[in-house]
Tab-separated table of C-alpha atoms in Angstrom:
chain	number	residue	atom	x	y	z
E	5	MET	CA	4.048	-18.668	0.079
E	6	ARG	CA	6.254	-15.999	-1.335
E	7	PRO	CA	9.029	-14.622	0.952
E	8	ARG	CA	8.547	-11.056	2.254
E	9	PRO	CA	10.790	-8.600	0.474
E	10	PRO	CA	13.332	-6.835	2.684
E	11	ILE	CA	12.434	-3.367	4.002
E	12	LYS	CA	14.427	-0.762	2.212
E	13	GLY	CA	16.795	1.224	4.399
E	14	ARG	CA	16.948	-1.253	7.316
E	15	GLY	CA	20.453	-2.302	6.402
E	16	ILE	CA	21.528	1.276	6.017
E	17	PHE	CA	20.175	2.320	9.452
E	18	SER	CA	21.610	-0.750	11.080
E	19	GLY	CA	25.008	-0.059	9.588
E	20	THR	CA	24.854	3.600	10.623
E	21	GLY	CA	23.963	2.611	14.185
E	22	LEU	CA	26.968	0.310	14.353
E	23	VAL	CA	29.245	3.073	13.088
E	24	ILE	CA	27.886	5.559	15.647
E	25	ALA	CA	28.265	3.015	18.441
E	26	ALA	CA	31.817	2.293	17.368
E	27	LEU	CA	32.690	6.003	17.273
E	28	GLY	CA	31.170	6.498	20.720
E	29	ALA	CA	33.192	3.634	22.149
E	30	THR	CA	36.369	5.007	20.569
E	31	ALA	CA	35.731	8.515	21.968
E	32	ALA	CA	35.101	7.075	25.430
E	33	ALA	CA	38.294	5.068	25.249
E	34	LEU	CA	40.247	8.172	24.225
E	35	LEU	CA	38.694	10.486	26.794
E	36	TYR	CA	38.895	8.159	29.792
E	37	PRO	CA	42.684	8.405	30.097
E	38	VAL	CA	42.422	12.207	29.878
E	39	TRP	CA	39.819	12.373	32.647
E	40	SER	CA	41.733	9.837	34.687
E	41	TYR	CA	44.962	11.817	34.231
E	42	ALA	CA	43.245	15.063	35.226
E	43	ASP	CA	41.873	13.399	38.358
E	44	ARG	CA	45.305	12.102	39.256
E	45	GLN	CA	46.822	15.545	38.643
E	46	ASP	CA	44.237	17.222	40.896
E	47	ALA	CA	44.849	14.643	43.599
E	48	ALA	CA	48.605	15.074	43.286
E	49	SER	CA	48.338	18.880	43.498
E	50	ALA	CA	46.099	18.642	46.550
E	51	SER	CA	48.578	16.244	48.135
E	52	VAL	CA	51.492	18.640	47.542
E	53	LEU	CA	49.548	21.610	48.930
E	54	SER	CA	48.544	19.576	51.952
E	55	ALA	CA	52.153	18.538	52.551
E	56	GLN	CA	53.279	22.199	52.425
E	57	THR	CA	50.651	23.342	54.934
E	58	VAL	CA	51.434	23.141	58.637
E	59	THR	CA	49.146	23.344	61.628
E	60	THR	CA	49.550	26.296	64.012
E	61	PRO	CA	47.507	27.609	66.976
E	62	TYR	CA	46.354	30.413	64.654
E	63	GLY	CA	45.088	28.178	61.842
E	64	PRO	CA	46.702	26.337	58.917
E	65	LEU	CA	49.830	27.996	57.535
E	66	SER	CA	50.157	27.401	53.784
E	67	ALA	CA	53.161	27.745	51.488
E	68	GLN	CA	51.558	30.909	50.068
E	69	ASP	CA	51.249	32.325	53.598
E	70	LYS	CA	54.928	31.703	54.328
E	71	ASP	CA	55.954	33.173	50.981
E	72	PHE	CA	53.867	36.276	51.718
E	73	ILE	CA	55.475	36.765	55.144
E	74	THR	CA	58.912	36.574	53.554
E	75	LYS	CA	57.984	39.071	50.834
E	76	VAL	CA	56.614	41.585	53.337
E	77	ARG	CA	59.955	41.464	55.094
E	78	LEU	CA	61.824	41.858	51.785
E	79	ALA	CA	59.703	44.882	50.894
E	80	GLY	CA	60.748	46.654	54.078
E	81	LEU	CA	64.415	45.832	53.565
E	82	TRP	CA	64.618	47.957	50.428
E	83	GLU	CA	61.639	50.330	50.504
E	84	LEU	CA	62.575	51.810	53.870
E	85	PRO	CA	66.070	52.861	52.686
E	86	ALA	CA	64.502	54.027	49.416
E	87	GLY	CA	62.226	56.266	51.455
E	88	GLN	CA	65.209	57.618	53.368
E	89	LEU	CA	66.896	58.467	50.077
E	90	ALA	CA	63.777	60.359	48.977
E	91	GLU	CA	63.743	62.334	52.224
E	92	GLN	CA	67.368	63.345	51.603
E	93	LYS	CA	67.512	63.736	47.806
E	94	GLY	CA	63.970	64.633	46.758
E	95	THR	CA	63.819	68.014	45.042
E	96	THR	CA	60.128	68.647	45.847
E	97	ALA	CA	58.072	68.541	49.014
E	98	ALA	CA	55.850	65.894	47.396
E	99	VAL	CA	58.746	63.489	46.818
E	100	ARG	CA	60.109	64.045	50.318
E	101	ALA	CA	56.639	63.451	51.766
E	102	ALA	CA	56.398	60.189	49.831
E	103	GLY	CA	59.740	59.168	51.271
E	104	GLN	CA	58.516	59.862	54.792
E	105	HIS	CA	55.419	57.725	54.213
E	106	LEU	CA	57.596	54.836	53.056
E	107	VAL	CA	59.832	55.122	56.124
E	108	ASP	CA	56.907	55.352	58.559
E	109	GLY	CA	54.869	52.635	56.873
E	110	HIS	CA	57.628	50.060	56.597
E	111	THR	CA	58.979	50.741	60.082
E	112	SER	CA	55.561	49.768	61.443
E	113	LEU	CA	54.918	46.934	58.959
E	114	ASP	CA	58.371	45.430	59.501
E	115	ALA	CA	57.800	45.253	63.262
E	116	HIS	CA	54.500	43.501	62.568
E	117	VAL	CA	55.907	40.948	60.130
E	118	ARG	CA	58.842	40.105	62.400
E	119	THR	CA	56.499	39.392	65.277
E	120	VAL	CA	54.230	37.237	63.089
E	121	ALA	CA	57.244	35.343	61.722
E	122	THR	CA	58.464	34.617	65.234
E	123	GLN	CA	55.047	33.387	66.356
E	124	LEU	CA	54.712	31.123	63.318
E	125	GLY	CA	58.347	29.993	63.116
E	126	VAL	CA	58.971	31.420	59.636
E	127	PRO	CA	62.618	32.376	58.922
E	128	LEU	CA	63.151	35.835	57.453
E	129	PRO	CA	65.839	37.284	55.171
E	130	ASN	CA	68.108	40.074	56.343
E	131	GLU	CA	69.114	41.403	52.918
E	132	PRO	CA	67.133	42.619	49.888
E	133	ASN	CA	67.067	40.321	46.862
E	134	ALA	CA	69.023	40.978	43.651
E	135	GLN	CA	66.230	42.941	41.940
E	136	GLN	CA	65.698	45.153	44.987
E	137	ASN	CA	69.434	45.847	45.322
E	138	GLN	CA	69.451	46.875	41.661
E	139	TRP	CA	66.610	49.328	42.288
E	140	LEU	CA	68.457	50.801	45.271
E	141	ALA	CA	71.619	51.158	43.189
E	142	THR	CA	69.645	53.054	40.546
E	143	LEU	CA	68.247	55.442	43.149
E	144	ASN	CA	71.650	55.935	44.765
E	145	GLY	CA	73.113	56.949	41.414
E	146	ALA	CA	70.304	59.322	40.385
E	147	GLN	CA	70.351	63.040	41.156
E	148	GLY	CA	67.997	65.998	40.901
E	149	GLU	CA	64.740	65.627	39.012
E	150	ASP	CA	65.979	62.342	37.536
E	151	PHE	CA	65.985	60.943	41.065
E	152	ASP	CA	62.413	62.163	41.628
E	153	ARG	CA	61.200	60.423	38.471
E	154	GLN	CA	63.128	57.223	39.109
E	155	PHE	CA	61.917	57.077	42.704
E	156	ALA	CA	58.249	57.568	41.813
E	157	SER	CA	58.368	55.161	38.862
E	158	ILE	CA	60.253	52.306	40.537
E	159	LEU	CA	58.360	52.439	43.819
E	160	ARG	CA	54.953	52.766	42.158
E	161	LEU	CA	55.713	49.751	39.938
E	162	ALA	CA	56.820	47.661	42.922
E	163	HIS	CA	53.727	48.581	44.928
E	164	GLY	CA	51.440	47.837	41.997
E	165	ARG	CA	52.911	44.351	41.706
E	166	VAL	CA	52.597	43.527	45.388
E	167	PHE	CA	49.066	44.938	45.711
E	168	THR	CA	47.569	41.958	43.860
E	169	LEU	CA	49.562	39.517	45.972
E	170	VAL	CA	48.229	41.033	49.201
E	171	ALA	CA	44.652	40.726	47.945
E	172	GLN	CA	45.179	37.090	46.955
E	173	VAL	CA	46.628	36.156	50.342
E	174	ARG	CA	43.897	38.032	52.209
E	175	ALA	CA	41.237	36.153	50.234
E	176	ASP	CA	42.813	32.692	50.610
E	177	THR	CA	44.548	32.458	53.979
E	178	GLN	CA	43.093	30.428	56.841
E	179	ASN	CA	45.625	31.772	59.348
E	180	SER	CA	44.454	34.607	61.607
E	181	LEU	CA	47.933	36.139	62.020
E	182	VAL	CA	48.517	36.172	58.270
E	183	ARG	CA	45.054	37.660	57.774
E	184	ASP	CA	45.875	40.541	60.155
E	185	LEU	CA	49.250	41.057	58.460
E	186	ALA	CA	47.560	41.180	55.052
E	187	ASP	CA	45.128	43.832	56.346
E	188	ASP	CA	48.066	45.904	57.608
E	189	ALA	CA	50.014	45.423	54.369
E	190	ASN	CA	46.994	46.332	52.251
E	191	ALA	CA	46.471	49.638	54.081
E	192	THR	CA	50.193	50.450	53.957
E	193	VAL	CA	50.622	49.624	50.262
E	194	LEU	CA	47.525	51.607	49.282
E	195	ASP	CA	48.762	54.613	51.260
E	196	HIS	CA	52.113	54.410	49.486
E	197	ILE	CA	50.501	54.090	46.065
E	198	LYS	CA	48.481	57.251	46.662
E	199	ILE	CA	51.370	59.302	48.007
E	200	LEU	CA	53.645	58.209	45.130
E	201	GLU	CA	51.010	59.225	42.595
E	202	ALA	CA	50.697	62.579	44.357
E	203	THR	CA	54.299	63.392	43.397
E	204	GLY	CA	53.157	63.971	39.805
E	205	TYR	CA	55.988	61.851	38.420
E	206	VAL	CA	54.133	58.586	37.770
E	207	ASP	CA	53.800	57.775	34.059
E	208	PHE	CA	50.591	55.706	34.081
E	209	ALA	CA	50.896	54.583	30.453
E	210	ALA	CA	54.391	53.213	31.013
E	211	LEU	CA	53.282	51.728	34.320
E	212	ALA	CA	50.432	49.818	32.678
E	213	LYS	CA	52.829	48.316	30.127
E	214	GLU	CA	55.277	47.277	32.840
E	215	LEU	CA	52.580	45.637	34.938
E	216	ALA	CA	51.113	43.841	31.915
E	217	ALA	CA	54.553	42.518	30.989
E	218	SER	CA	55.192	41.279	34.533
E	219	PRO	CA	52.252	39.150	35.743
E	220	THR	CA	54.254	37.879	38.717
E	221	PRO	CA	53.720	40.352	41.602
E	222	VAL	CA	57.254	40.208	43.023
E	223	PRO	CA	60.255	37.895	42.635
E	224	THR	CA	59.980	34.719	44.707
E	225	PRO	CA	62.512	34.986	47.528
E	226	PRO	CA	65.182	32.317	47.996
E	227	ALA	CA	64.943	29.790	50.800
E	228	VAL	CA	66.159	31.132	54.141
E	229	ALA	CA	67.889	29.025	56.766
E	230	PRO	CA	66.095	28.969	60.143
E	231	SER	CA	69.183	30.482	61.749
E	232	ALA	CA	68.669	33.597	59.619
E	233	ALA	CA	65.329	34.411	61.206
E	234	VAL	CA	65.096	37.689	63.071
E	235	PRO	CA	63.924	36.932	66.638
E	236	VAL	CA	61.348	39.328	68.028
E	237	ALA	CA	59.526	38.552	71.258
E	238	PRO	CA	55.783	38.848	70.553
E	239	SER	CA	53.771	41.026	72.874
E	240	PRO	CA	49.998	40.450	73.178
E	241	ALA	CA	49.469	44.118	73.967
E	242	GLU	CA	51.526	45.354	71.036
E	243	SER	CA	49.671	47.338	68.387
E	244	TYR	CA	50.741	48.416	64.930
E	245	SER	CA	49.939	51.948	63.936
E	246	LEU	CA	49.379	52.678	60.259
E	247	PRO	CA	51.086	55.603	58.515
E	248	PRO	CA	49.085	58.803	58.176
E	249	ALA	CA	46.601	58.953	55.330
E	250	ALA	CA	47.924	60.318	52.071
E	251	THR	CA	47.342	64.038	51.697
E	252	SER	CA	47.924	66.377	48.803
E	253	PRO	CA	51.501	67.577	49.300
E	254	GLU	CA	52.991	70.570	47.604
E	255	PRO	CA	53.082	69.910	43.823
E	256	LYS	CA	56.445	69.579	42.117
E	257	SER	CA	58.061	72.766	41.014
E	258	SER	CA	58.003	73.515	37.326
């Protein structure tokens, strides 16, 4: 009986299958450490976030919540005096009106944030940060129409940066006090944005470039010692009035 001749191609397919299997095993071996590392990274990040979150009667207080509270306080520490400068040095009714809105808005918002900080045990700064002091120095040194332009440009840039931060905190926070503070801050910042734009001195093209070049909303504040906190006795009946809605003030003089 003659032996059956081998089927053509069987060796080729068999060899190809072994190659494919080997490649698949190699890919799995290479990818497993990547997936495993990613899982460990996610677990580590979750662990860090969990460690930075504390329990309060008003809901969990995250690191982002505490950072937001601090930044609201910092905003008032420099924007309120900036508004006072505009009331005194503004050459148009529109600039002076914008200054008044800043003073009114941050007087109310600062009272709110100090009460929230006291209730949640978050220490607050008592001085503006380096960037904010630089902005105030610029405004102090400016005069006439140059002051009007500097005031509108600097304050509109700062409010544009913080606006995204407020939205992020409002969307993420699980703390009811922080949620209320974010609502208050959102209304105040939007009012200030509108009244600053009403001065006619905002250069929107330059503003867009500045915001695109600075993805971080505002500088992260330094750590504050608990002894630096501003004590304010919370009052359940206390309410926080918002500044008046932005109107169309007298346009700048030509």
